[in-house]
CSV table of C-alpha atoms in Angstrom, one decimal:
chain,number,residue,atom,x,y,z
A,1,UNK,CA,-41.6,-11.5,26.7
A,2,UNK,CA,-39.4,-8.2,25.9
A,3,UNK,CA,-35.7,-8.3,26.2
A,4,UNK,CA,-33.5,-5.5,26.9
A,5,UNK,CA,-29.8,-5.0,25.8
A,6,UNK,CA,-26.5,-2.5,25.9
A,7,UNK,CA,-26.1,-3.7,22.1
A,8,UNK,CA,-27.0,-5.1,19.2
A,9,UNK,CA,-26.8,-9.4,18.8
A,10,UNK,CA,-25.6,-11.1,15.7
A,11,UNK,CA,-28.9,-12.4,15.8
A,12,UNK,CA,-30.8,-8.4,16.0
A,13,UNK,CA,-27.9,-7.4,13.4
A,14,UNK,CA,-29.2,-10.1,10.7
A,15,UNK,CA,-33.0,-8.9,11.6
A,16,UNK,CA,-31.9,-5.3,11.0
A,17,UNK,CA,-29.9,-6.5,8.0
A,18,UNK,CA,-33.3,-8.5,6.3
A,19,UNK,CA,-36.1,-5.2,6.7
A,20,UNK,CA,-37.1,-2.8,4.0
A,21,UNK,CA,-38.7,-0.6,6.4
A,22,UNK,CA,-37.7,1.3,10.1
A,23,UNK,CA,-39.5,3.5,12.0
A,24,UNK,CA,-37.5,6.8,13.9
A,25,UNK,CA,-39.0,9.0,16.4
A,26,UNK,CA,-37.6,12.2,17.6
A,27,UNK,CA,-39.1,14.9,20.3
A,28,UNK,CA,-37.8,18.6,21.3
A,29,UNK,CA,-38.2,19.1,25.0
A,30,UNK,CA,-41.6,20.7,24.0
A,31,UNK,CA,-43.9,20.3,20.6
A,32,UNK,CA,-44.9,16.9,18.7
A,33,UNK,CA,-43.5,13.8,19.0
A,34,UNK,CA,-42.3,12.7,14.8
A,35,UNK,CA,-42.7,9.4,13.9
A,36,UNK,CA,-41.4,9.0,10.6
A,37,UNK,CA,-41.4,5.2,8.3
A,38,UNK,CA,-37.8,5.3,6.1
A,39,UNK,CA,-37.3,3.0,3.4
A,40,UNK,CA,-34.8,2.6,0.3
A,41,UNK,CA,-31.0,1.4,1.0
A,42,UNK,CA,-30.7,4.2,3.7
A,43,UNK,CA,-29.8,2.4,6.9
A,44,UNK,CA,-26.1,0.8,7.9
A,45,UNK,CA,-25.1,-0.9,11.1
A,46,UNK,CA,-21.1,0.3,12.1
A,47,UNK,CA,-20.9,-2.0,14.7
A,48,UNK,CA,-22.9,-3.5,18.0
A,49,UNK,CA,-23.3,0.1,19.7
A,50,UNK,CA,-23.5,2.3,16.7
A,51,UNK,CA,-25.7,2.4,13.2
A,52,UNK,CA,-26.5,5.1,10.4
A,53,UNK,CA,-28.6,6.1,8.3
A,54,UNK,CA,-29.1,8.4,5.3
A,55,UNK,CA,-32.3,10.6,5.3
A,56,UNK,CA,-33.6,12.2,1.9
A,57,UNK,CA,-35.6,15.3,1.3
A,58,UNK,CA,-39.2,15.0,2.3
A,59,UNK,CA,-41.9,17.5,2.8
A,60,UNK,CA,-41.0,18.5,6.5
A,61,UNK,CA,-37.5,17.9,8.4
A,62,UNK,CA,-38.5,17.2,11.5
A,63,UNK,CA,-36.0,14.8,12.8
A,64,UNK,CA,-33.0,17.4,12.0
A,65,UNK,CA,-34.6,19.9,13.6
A,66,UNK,CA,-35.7,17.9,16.8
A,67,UNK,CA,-32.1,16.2,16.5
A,68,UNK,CA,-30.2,19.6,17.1
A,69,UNK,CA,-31.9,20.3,19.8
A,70,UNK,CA,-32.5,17.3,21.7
A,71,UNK,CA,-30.7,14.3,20.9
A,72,UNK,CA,-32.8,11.2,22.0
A,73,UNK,CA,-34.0,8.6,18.8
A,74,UNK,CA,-35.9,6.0,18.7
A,75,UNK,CA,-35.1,3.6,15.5
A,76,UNK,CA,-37.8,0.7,15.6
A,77,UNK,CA,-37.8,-2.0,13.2
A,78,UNK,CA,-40.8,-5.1,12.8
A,79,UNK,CA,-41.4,-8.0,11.3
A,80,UNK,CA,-43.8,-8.1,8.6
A,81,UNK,CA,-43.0,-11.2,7.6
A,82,UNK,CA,-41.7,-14.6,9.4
A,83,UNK,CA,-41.8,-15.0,13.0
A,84,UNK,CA,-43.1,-11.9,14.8
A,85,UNK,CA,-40.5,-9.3,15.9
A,86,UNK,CA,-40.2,-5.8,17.1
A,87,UNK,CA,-36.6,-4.6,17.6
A,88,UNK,CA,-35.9,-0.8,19.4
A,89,UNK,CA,-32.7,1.2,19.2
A,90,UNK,CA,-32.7,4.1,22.0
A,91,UNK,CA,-29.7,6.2,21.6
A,92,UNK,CA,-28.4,10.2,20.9
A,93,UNK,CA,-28.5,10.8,17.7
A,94,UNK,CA,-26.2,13.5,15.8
A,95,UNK,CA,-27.0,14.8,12.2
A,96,UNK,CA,-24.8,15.0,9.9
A,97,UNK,CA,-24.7,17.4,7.2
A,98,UNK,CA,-22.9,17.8,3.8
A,99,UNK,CA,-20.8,20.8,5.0
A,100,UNK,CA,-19.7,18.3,8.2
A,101,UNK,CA,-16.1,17.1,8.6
A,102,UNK,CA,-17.9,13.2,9.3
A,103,UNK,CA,-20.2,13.6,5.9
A,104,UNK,CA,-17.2,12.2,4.0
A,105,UNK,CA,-16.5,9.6,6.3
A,106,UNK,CA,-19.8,7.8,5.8
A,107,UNK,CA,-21.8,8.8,2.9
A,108,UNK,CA,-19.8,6.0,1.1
A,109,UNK,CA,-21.7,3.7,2.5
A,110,UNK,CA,-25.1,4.4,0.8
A,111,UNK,CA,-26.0,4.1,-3.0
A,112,UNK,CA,-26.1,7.7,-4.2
A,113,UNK,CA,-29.7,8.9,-4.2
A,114,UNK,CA,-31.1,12.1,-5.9
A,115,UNK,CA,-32.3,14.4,-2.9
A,116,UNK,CA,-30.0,13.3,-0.5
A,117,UNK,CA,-30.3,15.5,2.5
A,118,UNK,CA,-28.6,14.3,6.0
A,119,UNK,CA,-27.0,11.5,7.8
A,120,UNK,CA,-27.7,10.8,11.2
A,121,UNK,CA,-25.4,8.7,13.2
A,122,UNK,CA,-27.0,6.6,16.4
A,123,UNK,CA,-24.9,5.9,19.5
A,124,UNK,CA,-27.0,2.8,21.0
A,125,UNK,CA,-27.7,3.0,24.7
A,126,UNK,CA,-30.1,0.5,24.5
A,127,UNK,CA,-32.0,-2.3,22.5
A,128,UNK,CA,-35.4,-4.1,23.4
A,129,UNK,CA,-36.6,-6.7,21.3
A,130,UNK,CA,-40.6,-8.0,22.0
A,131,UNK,CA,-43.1,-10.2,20.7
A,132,UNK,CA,-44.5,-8.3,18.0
A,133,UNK,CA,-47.2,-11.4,17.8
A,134,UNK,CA,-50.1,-8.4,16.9
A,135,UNK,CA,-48.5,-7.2,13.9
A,136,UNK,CA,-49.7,-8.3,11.0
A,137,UNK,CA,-48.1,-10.1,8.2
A,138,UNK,CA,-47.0,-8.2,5.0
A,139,UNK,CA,-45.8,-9.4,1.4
A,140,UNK,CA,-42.4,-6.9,0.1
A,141,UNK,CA,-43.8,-6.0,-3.3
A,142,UNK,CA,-40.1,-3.6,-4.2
A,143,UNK,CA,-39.7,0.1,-3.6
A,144,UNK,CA,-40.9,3.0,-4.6
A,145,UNK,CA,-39.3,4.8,-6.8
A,146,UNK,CA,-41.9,8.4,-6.5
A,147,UNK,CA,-39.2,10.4,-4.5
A,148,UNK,CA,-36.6,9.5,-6.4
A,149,UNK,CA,-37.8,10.6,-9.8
A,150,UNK,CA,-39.0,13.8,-7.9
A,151,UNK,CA,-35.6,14.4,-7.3
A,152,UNK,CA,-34.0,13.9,-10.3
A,153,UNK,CA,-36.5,16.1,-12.2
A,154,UNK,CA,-35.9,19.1,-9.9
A,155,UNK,CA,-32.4,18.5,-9.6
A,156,UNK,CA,-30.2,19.4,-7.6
A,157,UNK,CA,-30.4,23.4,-7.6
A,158,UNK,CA,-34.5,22.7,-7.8
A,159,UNK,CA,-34.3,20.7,-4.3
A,160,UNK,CA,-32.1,22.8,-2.5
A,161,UNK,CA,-35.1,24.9,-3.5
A,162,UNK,CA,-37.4,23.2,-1.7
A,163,UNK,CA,-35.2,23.2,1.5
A,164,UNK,CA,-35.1,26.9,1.3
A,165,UNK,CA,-38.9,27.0,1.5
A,166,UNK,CA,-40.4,23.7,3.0
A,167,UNK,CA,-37.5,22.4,5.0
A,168,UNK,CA,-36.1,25.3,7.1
A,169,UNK,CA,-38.2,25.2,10.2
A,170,UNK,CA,-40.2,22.2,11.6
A,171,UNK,CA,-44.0,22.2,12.8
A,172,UNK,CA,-43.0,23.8,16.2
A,173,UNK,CA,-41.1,26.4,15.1
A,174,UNK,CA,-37.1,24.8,15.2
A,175,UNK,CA,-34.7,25.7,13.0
A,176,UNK,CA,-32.8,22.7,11.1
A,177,UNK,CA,-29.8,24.7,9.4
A,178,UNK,CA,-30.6,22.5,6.7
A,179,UNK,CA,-29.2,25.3,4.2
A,180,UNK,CA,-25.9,26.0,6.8
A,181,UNK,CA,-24.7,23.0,7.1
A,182,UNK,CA,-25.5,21.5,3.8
A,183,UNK,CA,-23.2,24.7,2.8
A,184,UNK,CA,-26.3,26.1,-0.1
A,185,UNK,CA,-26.8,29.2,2.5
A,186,UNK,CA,-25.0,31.3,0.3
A,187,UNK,CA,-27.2,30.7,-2.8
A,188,UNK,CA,-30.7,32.2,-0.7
A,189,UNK,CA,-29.5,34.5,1.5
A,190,UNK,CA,-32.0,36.9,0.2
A,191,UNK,CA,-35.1,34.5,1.1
C-alpha cells in the first residue's frame, strides 16, 4: 500500500502543487512532539530533493525552536479531496531567518505577507506516499484571512512585539533566537 522514495515524483510534485493545507512536525531530543497545520501561499518545491516554506507569526514558535536544536521534519500533506492520498517528506530542516545570508535568496518566492517570521528549507531524505482511503473528504471554501489582518493592524514594530514576549522560548523551555536572527534584538534588549 505505502511507497517509499529518495525524492519527490512529477506525480508527488503536482499533488504537493494542488493542496491548500500541510502538516509539519518537529521534536527536541526531549519535550513535545509539535504538530502544526500551515496554510496560505507558504510552501515552494526547489527541486526533487529539496522544498521550502515560509512560516508566519503564530502564538508559539515551536518549530524554530525545535529546528535549532534538532533538525529532523516531517512535512505531511493529504487529500481532502479526489482520490485518497497521504504524501510524507522526512528530511533536516534549517531555519532561516531575516538577518540570514540565504533569507534573500528565497523569500522571493512567496507573496509578501504581514507577520512574516522564518523560512525553513527541507533537505528530503525520504518520501512515503500511502492510501489515505480513511480520510475524509473536504470542500476548499478560500483562506483565511484572520492572521493576516492581525498583522497588518499591529504592524510591523507591534509584531516584533509579540516575538519579544510570546515567541522567544517554546513550551519546553528552547530558545528560538527569533529576535537575533531576525536582527530586532537591538530594539528589546532591556526585556
Amino acid at each position: 500500500m505505502g511507497k517509499l522514495t529518495e525524492h519527490l515524483s512529477p506525480r508527488q510534485i503536482s499533488f504537493i502543487e494542488q493542496q491548500h493545507l500541510f502538516f509539519v512536525a518537529t521534536a527536541a531530543a526531549e519535550g513535545t512532539v509539535n504538530l502544526s497545520p500551515k496554510g496560505m501561499d507558504s510552501f515552494r518545491i526547489l527541486n526533487e530533493k529539496q522544498v521550502i516554506w515560509l512560516n508566519v507569526t503564530g502564538s508559539g514558535n515551536e518549530t524554530a525552536a525545535h529546528v535549532q536544536q534538532n533538525p529532523r521534519m516531517t512535512v505531511m500533506f493529504c487529500a481532502l479531496r479526489g482520490a485518497p492520498d497521504i504524501l510524507r517528506l522526512y528530511g533536516q530542516a534549517t531555519a532561516i531567518h531575516r538577518a540570514d545570508p540565504a533569507w534573500q535568496s528565497y523569500i522571493s518566492l512567496f507573496p509578501e505577507l504581514p507577520g512574516t517570521r522564518q523560512l525553513f528549507l527541507l533537505d528530503i531524505d525520504q518520501v512515503q506516499s500511502s492510501c489515505g482511503m480513511s480520510v475524509p473528504l473536504f470542500d476548499y471554501v478560500g483562506e483565511r484571512d484572520s492572521l493576516i489582518a492581525w498583522a497588518e493592524k499591529k504592524g510591523p514594530a507591534g509584531v516584533e512585539a509579540y516575538w519579544a514576549q510570546r515567541n522567544q522560548i517554546s513550551l519546553d523551555g528552547f530558545e528560538s533566537h527569533i529576535l537575533e536572527k531576525s536582527g530586532t534584538a537591538a530594539k528589546f534588549s532591556s526585556d
